[in-house]
Short mmCIF file of C-alpha atoms in Angstrom, two decimals:
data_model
loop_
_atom_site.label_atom_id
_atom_site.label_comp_id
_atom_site.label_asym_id
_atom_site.label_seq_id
_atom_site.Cartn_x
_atom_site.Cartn_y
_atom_site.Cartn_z
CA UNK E 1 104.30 174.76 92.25
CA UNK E 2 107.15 175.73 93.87
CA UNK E 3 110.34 176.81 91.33
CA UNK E 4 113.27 177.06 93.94
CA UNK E 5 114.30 175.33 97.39
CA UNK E 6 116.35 177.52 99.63
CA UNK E 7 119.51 175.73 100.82
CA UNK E 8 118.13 176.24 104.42
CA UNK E 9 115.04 174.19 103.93
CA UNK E 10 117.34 171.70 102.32
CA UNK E 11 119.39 171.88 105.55
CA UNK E 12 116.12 171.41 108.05
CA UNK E 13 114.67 168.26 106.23
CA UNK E 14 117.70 166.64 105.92
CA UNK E 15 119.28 166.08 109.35
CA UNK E 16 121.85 164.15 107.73
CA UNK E 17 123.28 167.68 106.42
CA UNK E 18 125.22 169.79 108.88
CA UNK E 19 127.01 172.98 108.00
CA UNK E 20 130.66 173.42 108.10
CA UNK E 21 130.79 176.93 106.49
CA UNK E 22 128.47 179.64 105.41
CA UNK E 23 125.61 179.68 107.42
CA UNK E 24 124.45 183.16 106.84
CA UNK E 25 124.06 182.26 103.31
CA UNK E 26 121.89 179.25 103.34
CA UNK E 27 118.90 181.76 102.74
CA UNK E 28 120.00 183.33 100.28
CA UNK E 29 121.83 180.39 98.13
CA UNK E 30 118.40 178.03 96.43
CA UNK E 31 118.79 175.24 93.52
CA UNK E 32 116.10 174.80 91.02
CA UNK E 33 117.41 171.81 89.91
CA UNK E 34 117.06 168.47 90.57
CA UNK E 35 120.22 166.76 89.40
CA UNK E 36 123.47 166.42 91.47
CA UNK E 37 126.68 167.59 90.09
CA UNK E 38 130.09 165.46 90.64
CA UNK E 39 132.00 168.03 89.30
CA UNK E 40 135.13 165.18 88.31
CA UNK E 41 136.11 166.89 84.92
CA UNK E 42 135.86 170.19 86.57
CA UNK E 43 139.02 169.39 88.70
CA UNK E 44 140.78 168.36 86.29
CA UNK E 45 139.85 172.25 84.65
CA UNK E 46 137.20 171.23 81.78
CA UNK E 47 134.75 174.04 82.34
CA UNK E 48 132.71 173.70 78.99
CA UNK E 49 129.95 172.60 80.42
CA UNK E 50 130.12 173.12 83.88
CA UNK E 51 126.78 173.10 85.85
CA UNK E 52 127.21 175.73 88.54
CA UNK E 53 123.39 175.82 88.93
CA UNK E 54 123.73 172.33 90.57
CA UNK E 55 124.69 171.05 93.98
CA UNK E 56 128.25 170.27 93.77
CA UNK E 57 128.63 167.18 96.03
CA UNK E 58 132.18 165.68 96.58
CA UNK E 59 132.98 162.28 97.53
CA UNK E 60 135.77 160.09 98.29
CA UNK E 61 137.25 160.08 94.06
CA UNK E 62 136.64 163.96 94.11
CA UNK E 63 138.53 164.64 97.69
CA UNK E 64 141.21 161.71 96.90
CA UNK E 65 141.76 163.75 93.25
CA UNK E 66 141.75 166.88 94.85
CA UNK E 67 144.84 165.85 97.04
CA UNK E 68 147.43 165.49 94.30
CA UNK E 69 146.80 168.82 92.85
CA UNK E 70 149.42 171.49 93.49
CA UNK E 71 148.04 174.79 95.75
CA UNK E 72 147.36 176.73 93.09
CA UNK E 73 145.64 174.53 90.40
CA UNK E 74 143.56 173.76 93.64
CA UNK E 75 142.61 177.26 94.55
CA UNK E 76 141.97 178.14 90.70
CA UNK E 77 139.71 174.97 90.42
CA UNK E 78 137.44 176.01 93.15
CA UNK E 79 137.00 179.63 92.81
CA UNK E 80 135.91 178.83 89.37
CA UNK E 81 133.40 176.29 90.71
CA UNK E 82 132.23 178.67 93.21
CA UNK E 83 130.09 180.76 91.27
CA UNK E 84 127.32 183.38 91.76
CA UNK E 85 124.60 180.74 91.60
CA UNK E 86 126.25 177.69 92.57
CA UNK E 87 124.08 176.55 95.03
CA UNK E 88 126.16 174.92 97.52
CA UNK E 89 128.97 172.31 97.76
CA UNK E 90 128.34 169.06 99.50
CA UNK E 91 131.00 166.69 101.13
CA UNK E 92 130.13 163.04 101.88
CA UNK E 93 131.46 160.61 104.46
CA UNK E 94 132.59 163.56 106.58
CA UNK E 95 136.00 163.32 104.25
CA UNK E 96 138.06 166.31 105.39
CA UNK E 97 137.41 169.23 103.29
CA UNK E 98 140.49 171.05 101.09
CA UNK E 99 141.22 174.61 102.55
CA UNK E 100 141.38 175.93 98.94
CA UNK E 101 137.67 174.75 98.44
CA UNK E 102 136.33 176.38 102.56
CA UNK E 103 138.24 179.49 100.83
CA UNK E 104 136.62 179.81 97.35
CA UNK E 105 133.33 179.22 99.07
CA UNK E 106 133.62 181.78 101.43
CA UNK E 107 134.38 184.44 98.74
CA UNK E 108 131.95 183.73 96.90
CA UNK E 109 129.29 183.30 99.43
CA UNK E 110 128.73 179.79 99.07
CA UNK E 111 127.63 177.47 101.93
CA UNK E 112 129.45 174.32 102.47
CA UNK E 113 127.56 171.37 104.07
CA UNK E 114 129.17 167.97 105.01
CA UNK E 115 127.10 164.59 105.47
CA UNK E 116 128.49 160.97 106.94
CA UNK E 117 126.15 159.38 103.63
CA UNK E 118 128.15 157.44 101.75
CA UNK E 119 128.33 159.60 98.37
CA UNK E 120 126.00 157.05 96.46
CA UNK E 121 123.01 156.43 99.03
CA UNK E 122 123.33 161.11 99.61
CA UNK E 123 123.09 161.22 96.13
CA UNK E 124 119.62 159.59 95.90
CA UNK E 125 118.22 161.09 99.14
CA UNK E 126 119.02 164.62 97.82
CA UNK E 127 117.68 164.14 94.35
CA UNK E 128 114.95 162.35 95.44
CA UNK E 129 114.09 165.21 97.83
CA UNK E 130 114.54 167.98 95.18
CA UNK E 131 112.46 166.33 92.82
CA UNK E 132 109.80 165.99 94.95
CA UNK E 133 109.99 169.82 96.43
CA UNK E 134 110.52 170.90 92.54
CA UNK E 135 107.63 168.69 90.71
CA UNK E 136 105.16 171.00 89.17
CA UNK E 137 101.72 170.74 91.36
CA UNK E 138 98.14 171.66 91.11
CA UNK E 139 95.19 171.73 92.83
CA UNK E 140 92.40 169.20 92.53
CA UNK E 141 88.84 169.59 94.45
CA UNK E 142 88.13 166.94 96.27
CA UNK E 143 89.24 164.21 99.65
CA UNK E 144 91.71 162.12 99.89
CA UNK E 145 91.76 159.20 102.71
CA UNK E 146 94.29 156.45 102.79
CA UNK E 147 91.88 153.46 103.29
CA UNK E 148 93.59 149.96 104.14
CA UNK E 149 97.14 151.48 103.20
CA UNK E 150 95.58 152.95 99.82
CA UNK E 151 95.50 156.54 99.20
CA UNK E 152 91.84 156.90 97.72
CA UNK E 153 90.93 160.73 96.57
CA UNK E 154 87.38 160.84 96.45
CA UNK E 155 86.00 163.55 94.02
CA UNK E 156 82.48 164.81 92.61
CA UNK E 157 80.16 167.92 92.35
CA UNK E 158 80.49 170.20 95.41
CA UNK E 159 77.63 169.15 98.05
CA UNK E 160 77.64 165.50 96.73
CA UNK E 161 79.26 164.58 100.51
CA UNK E 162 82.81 163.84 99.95
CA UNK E 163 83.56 165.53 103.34
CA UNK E 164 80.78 163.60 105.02
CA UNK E 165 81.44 160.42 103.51
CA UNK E 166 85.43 161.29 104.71
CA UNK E 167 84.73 161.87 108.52
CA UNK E 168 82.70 158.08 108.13
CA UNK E 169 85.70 156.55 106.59
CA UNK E 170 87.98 158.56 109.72
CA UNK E 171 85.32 157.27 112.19
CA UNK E 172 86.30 153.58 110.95
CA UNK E 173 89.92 153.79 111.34
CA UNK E 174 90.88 155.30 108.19
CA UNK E 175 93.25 158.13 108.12
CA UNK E 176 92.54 161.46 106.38
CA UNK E 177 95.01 163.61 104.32
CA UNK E 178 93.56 166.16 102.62
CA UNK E 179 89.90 167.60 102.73
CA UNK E 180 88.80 170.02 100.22
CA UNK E 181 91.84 171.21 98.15
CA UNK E 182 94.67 168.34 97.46
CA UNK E 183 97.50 169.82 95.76
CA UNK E 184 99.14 166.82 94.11
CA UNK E 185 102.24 166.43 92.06
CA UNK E 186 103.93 164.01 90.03
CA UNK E 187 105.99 161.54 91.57
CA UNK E 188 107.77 159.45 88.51
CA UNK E 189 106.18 158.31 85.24
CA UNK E 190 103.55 155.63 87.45
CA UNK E 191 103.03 157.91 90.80
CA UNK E 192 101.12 160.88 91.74
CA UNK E 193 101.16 162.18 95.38
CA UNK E 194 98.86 164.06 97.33
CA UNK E 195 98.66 165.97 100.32
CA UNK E 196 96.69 169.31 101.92
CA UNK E 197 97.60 172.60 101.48
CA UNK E 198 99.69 174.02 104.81
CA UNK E 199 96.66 176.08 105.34
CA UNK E 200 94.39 173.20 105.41
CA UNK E 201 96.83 170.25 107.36
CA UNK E 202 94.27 168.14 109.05
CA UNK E 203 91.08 170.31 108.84
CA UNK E 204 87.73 169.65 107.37
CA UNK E 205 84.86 171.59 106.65
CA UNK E 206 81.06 169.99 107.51
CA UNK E 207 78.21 171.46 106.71
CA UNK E 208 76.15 173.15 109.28
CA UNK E 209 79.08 172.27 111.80
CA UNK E 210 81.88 174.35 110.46
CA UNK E 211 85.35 173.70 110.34
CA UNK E 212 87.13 170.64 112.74
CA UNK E 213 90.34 169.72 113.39
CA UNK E 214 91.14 165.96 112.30
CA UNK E 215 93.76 165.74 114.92
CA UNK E 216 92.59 167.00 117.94
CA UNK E 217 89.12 165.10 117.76
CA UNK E 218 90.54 161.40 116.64
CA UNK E 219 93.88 161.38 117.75
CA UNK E 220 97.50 161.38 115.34
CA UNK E 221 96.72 157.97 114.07
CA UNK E 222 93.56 159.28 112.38
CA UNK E 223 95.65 161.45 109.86
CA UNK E 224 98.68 161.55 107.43
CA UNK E 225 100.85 163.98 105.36
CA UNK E 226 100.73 162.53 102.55
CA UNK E 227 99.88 159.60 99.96
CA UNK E 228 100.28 158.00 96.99
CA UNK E 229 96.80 158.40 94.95
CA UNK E 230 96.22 154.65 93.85
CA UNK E 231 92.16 155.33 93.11
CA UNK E 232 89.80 157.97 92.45
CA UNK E 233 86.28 157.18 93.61
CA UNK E 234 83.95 159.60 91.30
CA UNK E 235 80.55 160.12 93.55
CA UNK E 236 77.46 161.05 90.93
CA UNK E 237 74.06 161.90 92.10
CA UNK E 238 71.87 159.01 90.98
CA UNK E 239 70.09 159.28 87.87
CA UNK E 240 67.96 156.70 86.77
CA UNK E 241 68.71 157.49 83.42
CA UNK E 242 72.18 156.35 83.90
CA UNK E 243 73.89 153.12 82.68
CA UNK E 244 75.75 152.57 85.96
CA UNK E 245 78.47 149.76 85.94
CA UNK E 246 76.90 146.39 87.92
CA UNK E 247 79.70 143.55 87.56
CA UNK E 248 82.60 145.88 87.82
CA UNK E 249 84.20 144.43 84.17
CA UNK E 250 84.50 148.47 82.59
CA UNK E 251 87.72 149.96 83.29
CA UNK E 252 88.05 153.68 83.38
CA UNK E 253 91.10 156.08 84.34
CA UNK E 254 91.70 159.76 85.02
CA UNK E 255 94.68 161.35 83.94
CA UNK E 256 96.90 163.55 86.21
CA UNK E 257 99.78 164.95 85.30
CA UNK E 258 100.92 162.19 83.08
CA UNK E 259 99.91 159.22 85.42
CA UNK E 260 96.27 156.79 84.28
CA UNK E 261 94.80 156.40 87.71
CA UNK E 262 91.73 153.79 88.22
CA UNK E 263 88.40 155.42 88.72
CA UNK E 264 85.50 153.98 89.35
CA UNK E 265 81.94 155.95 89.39
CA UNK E 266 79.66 155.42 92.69
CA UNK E 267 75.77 157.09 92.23
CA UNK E 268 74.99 158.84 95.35
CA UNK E 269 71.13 157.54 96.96
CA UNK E 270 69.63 158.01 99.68
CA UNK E 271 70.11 155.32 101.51
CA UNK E 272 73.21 154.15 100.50
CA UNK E 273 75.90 153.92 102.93
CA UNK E 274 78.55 155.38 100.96
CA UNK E 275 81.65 154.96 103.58
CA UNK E 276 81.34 151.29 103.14
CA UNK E 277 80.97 151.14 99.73
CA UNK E 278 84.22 152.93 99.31
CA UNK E 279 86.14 151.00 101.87
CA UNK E 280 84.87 147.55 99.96
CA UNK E 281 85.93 149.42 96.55
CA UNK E 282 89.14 149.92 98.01
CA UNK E 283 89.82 146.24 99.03
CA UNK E 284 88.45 144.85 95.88
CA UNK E 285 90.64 146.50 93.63
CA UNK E 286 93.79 145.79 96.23
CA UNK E 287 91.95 142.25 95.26
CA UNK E 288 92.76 142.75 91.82
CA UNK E 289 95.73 143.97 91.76
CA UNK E 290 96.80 140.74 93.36
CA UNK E 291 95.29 138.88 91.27
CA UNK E 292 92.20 138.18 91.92
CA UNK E 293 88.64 139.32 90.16
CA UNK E 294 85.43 138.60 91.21
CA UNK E 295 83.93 139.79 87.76
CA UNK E 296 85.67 136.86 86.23
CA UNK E 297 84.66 134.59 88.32
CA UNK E 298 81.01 135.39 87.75
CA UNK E 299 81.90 135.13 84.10
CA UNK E 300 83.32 131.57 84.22
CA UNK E 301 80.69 130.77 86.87
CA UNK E 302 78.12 131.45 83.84
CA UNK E 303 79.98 130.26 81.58
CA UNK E 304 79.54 127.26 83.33
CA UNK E 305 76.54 127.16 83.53
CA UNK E 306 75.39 128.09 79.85
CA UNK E 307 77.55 124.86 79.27
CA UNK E 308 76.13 123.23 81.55
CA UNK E 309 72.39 123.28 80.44
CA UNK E 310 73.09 123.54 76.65
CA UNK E 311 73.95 119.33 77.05
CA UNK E 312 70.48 118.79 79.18
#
């Protein structure tokens, strides 16, 4: 989990951001906050409840306002905005920037950035990036794949062949994200995300091989940074014992974070080939989702045919 995004990473994944002032601050400035400030009361001098711990992002209202305050009430305004952990003030639409505010900032130590966004659509892109950087994340053992356009993390008991079952599934055209370890975090209340660890980007450990690099042996189509987890496939090592699901009616989830993601359960066997069971698993519950069951057609199909010879 990370708790803090310096204002220079925020700078080097957004190339829409350039610098106009402060550059030897932008490691030392971070915001732990997702929300965007648009610090309107502010200028007018309500300080109450001022959140200096946000960006402060100005747009074409805040500039226009900013104009037909006297010198002073300016320069008061924005040294009290600049703070000690304000993390940095933003200006949209490339809207010239009032001296009073490059002066403020520069006491205080605060980098100014500029954009050519339009203040609503930078808005988004910057809180959507901070709450993705900021979302609490954890570690889950097992592979994720994106199969057909799904992301699919396949999970089980260490040994079952998750990484074996991966490298078929890569072998077929399906892309691999994370072998292993997938940290994943929460996206919004109906997404989760996943991707590898830095340290494991596009590797993956096989038995009595070693490590290989994803990349280098199928090529940069054969792998991805990250993706949405839309199924878990659970493998089990068959036991006759066990009740397995045959028409595919029982639903079961797995919770992470706060997001119910599909599961289904596939017994391991010798025998079974295990890369194209997942791959059809994967396009019959794209199936569903759509609209479309095969389990209830089987029902009505019987159904149909109970009717049927109850009236011979």
């Amino acid at each position: 989990m990370s708790d803090m995004v310096k204002i220079s990473e925020l700078l080097h994944d957004n190339p829409t951001l350039t610098v106009k002032q402060g550059e030897d601050y932008l490691e030392q400035r971070v915001v732990s906050v997702s929300d965007i400030s648009r610090p309107g009361l502010e200028l007018t001098g309500y300080f109450d409840f001022y959140p200096k711990e946000r960006i402060q992002l100005l747009g074409k209202t805040e500039i226009s306002y900013s104009t037909h305050l006297d010198h002073d009430l300016r320069t008061n305004v924005f040294r009290r905005m600049a703070t000690d952990i304000t993390p940095c003030f933003v200006i949209s639409r490339g809207l010239p920037i009032p001296s009073e505010l490059l002066e403020a900032a520069e006491q205080a130590k605060v980098p100014v950035l500029t954009s050519n966004m339009p203040t609503t659509q930078l808005t988004s892109v910057l809180m959507q990036y901070l709450d993705e950087h900021l979302a609490p994340r954890k570690s889950i053992h097992g592979v994720l794949v994106e199969i057909y356009g799904m992301g699919v993390l396949i999970m089980g008991n260490s040994g079952v062949g998750k990484s074996e079952t991966a490298l078929d599934l890569i072998k077929r055209g399906h892309r691999l994200i994370a072998d292993d370890r997938v940290d994943v975090y929460q996206k919004d209340d109906k997404t989760v995300v996943g991707e590898a660890p830095a340290i494991l980007k596009h590797l993956m450990e096989i038995r009595g091989i070693g490590i290989i690099d994803i990349m280098s042996l199928f090529g940069a189509g054969a792998v991805k940074e990250k993706s949405e987890i839309q199924l878990v496939i659970n493998l089990q090592n068959w036991d006759p014992k066990e009740n397995y699901d045959r028409l595919g009616i029982a639903e079961q989830y797995i919770n992470i974070f706060d997001v119910a993601v599909p599961q289904l359960t596939v017994p391991v066997k010798v025998g079974r080939n295990l890369a194209i069971i997942i791959e059809v698993a994967a396009m019959n519950f794209r199936a569903k989702k759509m609209g479309y069951d095969a389990s209830e057609k089987f029902e009505r199909n019987l159904s149909a045919l109970i009717a049927d010879n109850s009236h011979k």
